[in-house]
Amino acid sequence: MEQSKAPVYSPVCEKCACVLYSAAMAACFSVCRAYVRGADRLLRLCPRCELQAQTGLSRLHRTDFATAAQAVSNTEQTAVSDAKESFSLIQEKRHDQAERSVLINCPPNTNKKKFLAYISKHGDIRNHFFYETYGIYAVVEFSSRDSISSLKENCTIPSLQHEASVPFKSRLLTLSSTATGKKQTGPNAIKCHNLTPPSFDKLINQLSKQETVDQQMQCLTEACQLTEENISLRFLVCSLLRDIAAAYFPDCIIRPFGSTVNSFGKLGCDLDMFLDLDAVSGHDQSKGSGLSLEYQVKRGASERNVTQSILSVIGECVDVFSPGCVGVQKILNARCPLVRFSHQPSSFRCDLTANNRVAMKSSEMLFIYGSLDERLRFLVFTIRYWARAHGITNSFPGAWITNFSLTMLVVFFLQQRTPALLPTLNQLRDLAGPSDKCVIEGNDCTMVTDLSKITLQQNTDTLEKLLQEFFEFYGSFDFGKSSINIRKGREQNKPETSAMHIQNPFETDLNVSRNVNSSQLQRFVTLCKESAWIFQNGDVLKRRSASSSNKIPQWGVAALLMPSVTKSVEAREKRKRRKNERTAERIMSVLQSLKSPAEAGEA
């Protein structure tokens, strides 16, 4: 979102102790969030600061990742950790921002200056941005919710000639304009933020221009991760749906979880959310008087049946009343009942569940891990993109490895390093205070929320080394006998016969990779071996100069993403199948020759 320009401060802000760019510490794993997420994103985290971005970024590109990490003192790392906000506080702030925001469909010839002047008549605009999907849209955040009430008082229900309109007054609005003409150009033209990831060819070109593998992985993360604008829009979509659910449950909240909030979200990922009804239950008010009042309620056979009924009604309301929501499907017999639909104004594919609080704790766990060491995020983004490029993961449900399972593999791998980059989940539990205690449906979900209590070991492995050894680690991992357990940070015997077993971090009796079949697992292992071999080939890791056509040859991560790796693996698998088929044919021929003439006739 656009903000007014802040005054220039020194490289270390005295107001928030937020360490900014400098030659000595620019690439520190704790501080390099400024590089990874860009100057504008750090500015949002610390509005009092302004980055000296041009100088800082040029220095950062020339700084070795591991060497700079060693140059940062423990005191500076602690200062940055203290400045970080907790997961729950960040979610509440974003929820409050969404409640003060509206989504407006604008004509293509909209004048930005006139638009903002018109909208600001109803109150102070804190932030705003434009994007384009099925038309041009503006997200406008007011300083007060009263401004939204004022704005809605001046809105009308459209009259339709051959159709009837549902008179639901949502915060999804349309701006009408009597002016005609083409899109504007110049200072008052609308600049739209991008909500989609770069094309494969464009990304490969960007990666090939980098100077080191570490920079390639950082570049990939920066290009593909969710932007601040994208996250704000996701919270706004949840808030718009909450307006419908509030007709039945006034105190409810629709909360996003998963990739939207765990800091590992990729542009274009689905929007997972759940209907939080905890605040609806109320509090015990029987103290003092000896009397209390309770609501009379309908009763259901089980909590699952009640959830199914609630989602069925909410899904019907979304289908009938909510503008922009199409393709509504009520999938109520799944293990976790849900309502699935598409939100056209944002182009988000949405899944709505109810009271899915364990999933939210998993999101918080990944957020904590991602905050402790940025190398985790770089590895996860690179490996996820590698997996998608070679068909290991898929956007449709099936026997493929999921992004969550891949992230668990990366976390477990980093726990195995010497020294370990990440603590185990049990260690995070042991550091928790009384206020952190959390038990959901009998599952211990307790974790420390104060990151300053966590002391990390000094590990300066480069991203290049970690990526290569990730492939080597899982290329030789014994998935047939061993299960992955990030709670304890060690392998354990598989409790079931599924091809891959990754213990659910909180619901420990569940296997998050139970859907993966043996052929997909073998494909993953084979591609890990192939990718490790590519890294062992020194020529592939060397940046080469541009050819006569000014096209830079693919190298490093760019070469790793090319389909040639997949083709070589598939060719080898086909040769192996043909060899097995020929062997089977020879065995059958020998068996036939051993039969007596009578037996051969009967056959």
PDB file of C-alpha atoms in Angstrom, residues 55-241:
ATOM      1  CA  THR A  55      23.552   2.069  -1.623  1.00  0.00           C
ATOM      2  CA  GLY A  56      22.470  -0.787   0.618  1.00  0.00           C
ATOM      3  CA  LEU A  57      21.271  -3.040  -2.176  1.00  0.00           C
ATOM      4  CA  SER A  58      24.392  -2.554  -4.280  1.00  0.00           C
ATOM      5  CA  ARG A  59      26.531  -3.486  -1.301  1.00  0.00           C
ATOM      6  CA  LEU A  60      24.330  -6.427  -0.489  1.00  0.00           C
ATOM      7  CA  HIS A  61      24.731  -7.955  -3.941  1.00  0.00           C
ATOM      8  CA  ARG A  62      28.499  -7.946  -3.461  1.00  0.00           C
ATOM      9  CA  THR A  63      28.418  -9.362   0.075  1.00  0.00           C
ATOM     10  CA  ASP A  64      29.066 -13.029   0.726  1.00  0.00           C
ATOM     11  CA  PHE A  65      26.155 -14.559   2.621  1.00  0.00           C
ATOM     12  CA  ALA A  66      28.051 -16.629   5.161  1.00  0.00           C
ATOM     13  CA  THR A  67      30.875 -14.142   5.748  1.00  0.00           C
ATOM     14  CA  ALA A  68      28.479 -11.311   6.552  1.00  0.00           C
ATOM     15  CA  ALA A  69      26.516 -13.552   8.903  1.00  0.00           C
ATOM     16  CA  GLN A  70      29.607 -14.144  11.020  1.00  0.00           C
ATOM     17  CA  ALA A  71      30.146 -10.383  11.290  1.00  0.00           C
ATOM     18  CA  VAL A  72      26.893  -9.762  13.174  1.00  0.00           C
ATOM     19  CA  SER A  73      27.091  -9.847  16.953  1.00  0.00           C
ATOM     20  CA  ASN A  74      24.669 -11.645  19.242  1.00  0.00           C
ATOM     21  CA  THR A  75      23.572  -8.293  20.654  1.00  0.00           C
ATOM     22  CA  GLU A  76      22.433  -7.095  17.236  1.00  0.00           C
ATOM     23  CA  GLN A  77      20.561 -10.339  16.588  1.00  0.00           C
ATOM     24  CA  THR A  78      18.795 -10.002  19.930  1.00  0.00           C
ATOM     25  CA  ALA A  79      17.769  -6.425  19.093  1.00  0.00           C
ATOM     26  CA  VAL A  80      16.143  -7.578  15.878  1.00  0.00           C
ATOM     27  CA  SER A  81      14.362 -10.470  17.623  1.00  0.00           C
ATOM     28  CA  ASP A  82      12.983  -8.123  20.256  1.00  0.00           C
ATOM     29  CA  ALA A  83      11.579  -5.862  17.528  1.00  0.00           C
ATOM     30  CA  LYS A  84       9.569  -8.690  15.917  1.00  0.00           C
ATOM     31  CA  GLU A  85       5.882  -8.876  16.676  1.00  0.00           C
ATOM     32  CA  SER A  86       4.183 -12.086  17.684  1.00  0.00           C
ATOM     33  CA  PHE A  87       2.180 -14.105  15.198  1.00  0.00           C
ATOM     34  CA  SER A  88      -1.148 -13.440  16.920  1.00  0.00           C
ATOM     35  CA  LEU A  89      -0.517  -9.692  17.145  1.00  0.00           C
ATOM     36  CA  ILE A  90       0.280  -9.498  13.422  1.00  0.00           C
ATOM     37  CA  GLN A  91      -2.922 -11.394  12.585  1.00  0.00           C
ATOM     38  CA  GLU A  92      -5.039  -9.098  14.757  1.00  0.00           C
ATOM     39  CA  LYS A  93      -3.533  -5.997  13.156  1.00  0.00           C
ATOM     40  CA  ARG A  94      -4.200  -7.316   9.666  1.00  0.00           C
ATOM     41  CA  HIS A  95      -7.749  -8.286  10.655  1.00  0.00           C
ATOM     42  CA  ASP A  96      -8.379  -4.773  11.983  1.00  0.00           C
ATOM     43  CA  GLN A  97      -6.998  -3.247   8.766  1.00  0.00           C
ATOM     44  CA  ALA A  98      -9.331  -5.451   6.718  1.00  0.00           C
ATOM     45  CA  GLU A  99     -12.348  -4.397   8.785  1.00  0.00           C
ATOM     46  CA  ARG A 100     -11.555  -0.762   7.899  1.00  0.00           C
ATOM     47  CA  SER A 101     -11.180  -1.480   4.165  1.00  0.00           C
ATOM     48  CA  VAL A 102     -13.387  -1.600   1.087  1.00  0.00           C
ATOM     49  CA  LEU A 103     -12.887  -3.153  -2.357  1.00  0.00           C
ATOM     50  CA  ILE A 104     -13.962  -0.974  -5.288  1.00  0.00           C
ATOM     51  CA  ASN A 105     -14.259  -1.940  -8.951  1.00  0.00           C
ATOM     52  CA  CYS A 106     -13.054   1.076 -10.980  1.00  0.00           C
ATOM     53  CA  PRO A 107     -13.541   2.023 -14.646  1.00  0.00           C
ATOM     54  CA  PRO A 108     -10.391   1.693 -16.800  1.00  0.00           C
ATOM     55  CA  ASN A 109     -10.233   5.457 -17.364  1.00  0.00           C
ATOM     56  CA  THR A 110     -10.246   6.343 -13.655  1.00  0.00           C
ATOM     57  CA  ASN A 111      -8.191   9.358 -12.641  1.00  0.00           C
ATOM     58  CA  LYS A 112      -6.285   8.409  -9.487  1.00  0.00           C
ATOM     59  CA  LYS A 113      -6.239  11.906  -8.014  1.00  0.00           C
ATOM     60  CA  LYS A 114      -9.967  12.457  -8.539  1.00  0.00           C
ATOM     61  CA  PHE A 115     -10.764   8.986  -7.213  1.00  0.00           C
ATOM     62  CA  LEU A 116      -8.875   9.510  -3.962  1.00  0.00           C
ATOM     63  CA  ALA A 117     -10.346  12.995  -3.522  1.00  0.00           C
ATOM     64  CA  TYR A 118     -13.856  11.581  -3.981  1.00  0.00           C
ATOM     65  CA  ILE A 119     -13.369   8.671  -1.579  1.00  0.00           C
ATOM     66  CA  SER A 120     -11.579  10.769   1.074  1.00  0.00           C
ATOM     67  CA  LYS A 121     -14.734  12.843   1.542  1.00  0.00           C
ATOM     68  CA  HIS A 122     -15.917  10.044   3.793  1.00  0.00           C
ATOM     69  CA  GLY A 123     -12.813   9.901   5.970  1.00  0.00           C
ATOM     70  CA  ASP A 124      -9.045   9.788   6.168  1.00  0.00           C
ATOM     71  CA  ILE A 125      -7.487   7.194   3.833  1.00  0.00           C
ATOM     72  CA  ARG A 126      -4.643   5.416   5.590  1.00  0.00           C
ATOM     73  CA  ASN A 127      -3.508   3.184   2.711  1.00  0.00           C
ATOM     74  CA  HIS A 128      -4.606   2.196  -0.774  1.00  0.00           C
ATOM     75  CA  PHE A 129      -3.478   0.264  -3.842  1.00  0.00           C
ATOM     76  CA  PHE A 130      -4.830  -0.835  -7.225  1.00  0.00           C
ATOM     77  CA  TYR A 131      -4.637  -4.184  -8.995  1.00  0.00           C
ATOM     78  CA  GLU A 132      -6.139  -5.749 -12.110  1.00  0.00           C
ATOM     79  CA  THR A 133      -7.929  -9.087 -12.533  1.00  0.00           C
ATOM     80  CA  TYR A 134     -11.397  -9.094 -14.097  1.00  0.00           C
ATOM     81  CA  GLY A 135     -11.168  -5.322 -14.260  1.00  0.00           C
ATOM     82  CA  ILE A 136      -9.343  -2.722 -12.185  1.00  0.00           C
ATOM     83  CA  TYR A 137      -9.914  -2.801  -8.426  1.00  0.00           C
ATOM     84  CA  ALA A 138      -8.892  -0.504  -5.584  1.00  0.00           C
ATOM     85  CA  VAL A 139      -8.341  -1.579  -1.991  1.00  0.00           C
ATOM     86  CA  VAL A 140      -8.913   1.429   0.256  1.00  0.00           C
ATOM     87  CA  GLU A 141      -8.129   1.312   3.977  1.00  0.00           C
ATOM     88  CA  PHE A 142      -9.680   4.056   6.107  1.00  0.00           C
ATOM     89  CA  SER A 143      -8.406   5.205   9.485  1.00  0.00           C
ATOM     90  CA  SER A 144     -11.817   4.559  11.065  1.00  0.00           C
ATOM     91  CA  ARG A 145     -14.661   2.114  10.499  1.00  0.00           C
ATOM     92  CA  ASP A 146     -17.062   5.069  10.683  1.00  0.00           C
ATOM     93  CA  SER A 147     -15.744   6.118   7.272  1.00  0.00           C
ATOM     94  CA  ILE A 148     -17.082   2.886   5.773  1.00  0.00           C
ATOM     95  CA  SER A 149     -20.529   3.603   7.212  1.00  0.00           C
ATOM     96  CA  SER A 150     -20.424   7.077   5.673  1.00  0.00           C
ATOM     97  CA  LEU A 151     -19.333   5.645   2.322  1.00  0.00           C
ATOM     98  CA  LYS A 152     -22.084   3.014   2.286  1.00  0.00           C
ATOM     99  CA  GLU A 153     -24.735   5.614   3.063  1.00  0.00           C
ATOM    100  CA  ASN A 154     -23.930   7.196  -0.296  1.00  0.00           C
ATOM    101  CA  CYS A 155     -24.095   3.899  -2.214  1.00  0.00           C
ATOM    102  CA  THR A 156     -27.185   2.686  -4.038  1.00  0.00           C
ATOM    103  CA  ILE A 157     -28.467  -0.733  -5.083  1.00  0.00           C
ATOM    104  CA  PRO A 158     -28.200  -0.913  -8.909  1.00  0.00           C
ATOM    105  CA  SER A 159     -31.386  -1.277 -10.906  1.00  0.00           C
ATOM    106  CA  LEU A 160     -31.269  -3.982 -13.571  1.00  0.00           C
ATOM    107  CA  GLN A 161     -33.429  -4.053 -16.689  1.00  0.00           C
ATOM    108  CA  HIS A 162     -33.918  -7.774 -17.252  1.00  0.00           C
ATOM    109  CA  GLU A 163     -32.725  -9.221 -13.921  1.00  0.00           C
ATOM    110  CA  ALA A 164     -33.424  -8.814 -10.226  1.00  0.00           C
ATOM    111  CA  SER A 165     -30.693  -7.772  -7.784  1.00  0.00           C
ATOM    112  CA  VAL A 166     -30.100  -9.238  -4.332  1.00  0.00           C
ATOM    113  CA  PRO A 167     -30.060  -6.178  -2.012  1.00  0.00           C
ATOM    114  CA  PHE A 168     -27.067  -7.242   0.069  1.00  0.00           C
ATOM    115  CA  LYS A 169     -24.953  -4.230   1.038  1.00  0.00           C
ATOM    116  CA  SER A 170     -21.410  -5.541   1.059  1.00  0.00           C
ATOM    117  CA  ARG A 171     -18.094  -3.684   1.067  1.00  0.00           C
ATOM    118  CA  LEU A 172     -17.490  -4.759  -2.535  1.00  0.00           C
ATOM    119  CA  LEU A 173     -18.476  -1.644  -4.486  1.00  0.00           C
ATOM    120  CA  THR A 174     -18.490  -0.397  -8.071  1.00  0.00           C
ATOM    121  CA  LEU A 175     -17.440   3.104  -9.097  1.00  0.00           C
ATOM    122  CA  SER A 176     -19.440   4.494 -11.985  1.00  0.00           C
ATOM    123  CA  SER A 177     -18.077   7.143 -14.298  1.00  0.00           C
ATOM    124  CA  THR A 178     -19.858   9.251 -16.901  1.00  0.00           C
ATOM    125  CA  ALA A 179     -16.570  10.006 -18.672  1.00  0.00           C
ATOM    126  CA  THR A 180     -15.566   8.026 -21.737  1.00  0.00           C
ATOM    127  CA  GLY A 181     -12.205   7.310 -23.238  1.00  0.00           C
ATOM    128  CA  LYS A 182      -9.172   5.034 -23.096  1.00  0.00           C
ATOM    129  CA  LYS A 183      -6.944   4.289 -20.147  1.00  0.00           C
ATOM    130  CA  GLN A 184      -5.116   7.298 -18.864  1.00  0.00           C
ATOM    131  CA  THR A 185      -1.393   7.891 -18.997  1.00  0.00           C
ATOM    132  CA  GLY A 186       0.662  10.309 -16.961  1.00  0.00           C
ATOM    133  CA  PRO A 187       1.038  11.149 -13.275  1.00  0.00           C
ATOM    134  CA  ASN A 188      -2.649  10.558 -12.449  1.00  0.00           C
ATOM    135  CA  ALA A 189      -2.912   7.218 -14.224  1.00  0.00           C
ATOM    136  CA  ILE A 190      -3.554   4.155 -12.078  1.00  0.00           C
ATOM    137  CA  LYS A 191      -0.551   1.910 -11.437  1.00  0.00           C
ATOM    138  CA  CYS A 192      -1.651  -1.647 -10.690  1.00  0.00           C
ATOM    139  CA  HIS A 193       0.213  -3.990  -8.348  1.00  0.00           C
ATOM    140  CA  ASN A 194       0.983  -7.461  -9.643  1.00  0.00           C
ATOM    141  CA  LEU A 195      -0.832 -10.362  -7.965  1.00  0.00           C
ATOM    142  CA  THR A 196       0.560 -13.170 -10.117  1.00  0.00           C
ATOM    143  CA  PRO A 197       3.969 -14.886 -10.114  1.00  0.00           C
ATOM    144  CA  PRO A 198       6.416 -14.221 -12.961  1.00  0.00           C
ATOM    145  CA  SER A 199       6.357 -16.523 -15.968  1.00  0.00           C
ATOM    146  CA  PHE A 200       8.778 -19.434 -15.977  1.00  0.00           C
ATOM    147  CA  ASP A 201      10.874 -17.948 -18.779  1.00  0.00           C
ATOM    148  CA  LYS A 202      11.084 -14.571 -17.070  1.00  0.00           C
ATOM    149  CA  LEU A 203      12.120 -16.142 -13.772  1.00  0.00           C
ATOM    150  CA  ILE A 204      14.779 -18.297 -15.442  1.00  0.00           C
ATOM    151  CA  ASN A 205      16.170 -15.173 -17.101  1.00  0.00           C
ATOM    152  CA  GLN A 206      16.264 -13.313 -13.785  1.00  0.00           C
ATOM    153  CA  LEU A 207      18.020 -16.204 -12.055  1.00  0.00           C
ATOM    154  CA  SER A 208      20.620 -16.556 -14.801  1.00  0.00           C
ATOM    155  CA  LYS A 209      21.621 -12.912 -14.344  1.00  0.00           C
ATOM    156  CA  GLN A 210      22.553 -13.396 -10.676  1.00  0.00           C
ATOM    157  CA  GLU A 211      26.179 -13.876  -9.653  1.00  0.00           C
ATOM    158  CA  THR A 212      25.916 -16.671  -7.059  1.00  0.00           C
ATOM    159  CA  VAL A 213      23.581 -19.545  -6.236  1.00  0.00           C
ATOM    160  CA  ASP A 214      22.748 -17.824  -2.940  1.00  0.00           C
ATOM    161  CA  GLN A 215      21.607 -14.735  -4.831  1.00  0.00           C
ATOM    162  CA  GLN A 216      19.582 -16.915  -7.196  1.00  0.00           C
ATOM    163  CA  MET A 217      17.665 -18.434  -4.299  1.00  0.00           C
ATOM    164  CA  GLN A 218      17.052 -15.017  -2.772  1.00  0.00           C
ATOM    165  CA  CYS A 219      15.922 -13.670  -6.150  1.00  0.00           C
ATOM    166  CA  LEU A 220      13.485 -16.571  -6.627  1.00  0.00           C
ATOM    167  CA  THR A 221      11.992 -15.984  -3.187  1.00  0.00           C
ATOM    168  CA  GLU A 222      11.626 -12.258  -3.754  1.00  0.00           C
ATOM    169  CA  ALA A 223       9.952 -12.801  -7.137  1.00  0.00           C
ATOM    170  CA  CYS A 224       7.467 -15.458  -5.996  1.00  0.00           C
ATOM    171  CA  GLN A 225       6.524 -14.644  -2.392  1.00  0.00           C
ATOM    172  CA  LEU A 226       3.292 -12.940  -1.404  1.00  0.00           C
ATOM    173  CA  THR A 227       3.498  -9.164  -1.393  1.00  0.00           C
ATOM    174  CA  GLU A 228       2.112  -6.960   1.351  1.00  0.00           C
ATOM    175  CA  GLU A 229      -0.680  -5.893  -1.010  1.00  0.00           C
ATOM    176  CA  ASN A 230      -1.576  -9.496  -1.803  1.00  0.00           C
ATOM    177  CA  ILE A 231      -1.746 -10.406   1.893  1.00  0.00           C
ATOM    178  CA  SER A 232      -3.901  -7.337   2.639  1.00  0.00           C
ATOM    179  CA  LEU A 233      -6.310  -8.352  -0.123  1.00  0.00           C
ATOM    180  CA  ARG A 234      -6.541 -11.878   1.294  1.00  0.00           C
ATOM    181  CA  PHE A 235      -7.484 -10.580   4.727  1.00  0.00           C
ATOM    182  CA  LEU A 236     -10.034  -8.282   3.098  1.00  0.00           C
ATOM    183  CA  VAL A 237     -11.668 -11.205   1.265  1.00  0.00           C
ATOM    184  CA  CYS A 238     -11.963 -13.012   4.627  1.00  0.00           C
ATOM    185  CA  SER A 239     -13.494  -9.887   6.140  1.00  0.00           C
ATOM    186  CA  LEU A 240     -16.023  -9.586   3.306  1.00  0.00           C
ATOM    187  CA  LEU A 241     -17.132 -13.198   3.903  1.00  0.00           C
TER     188      LEU A 241
END
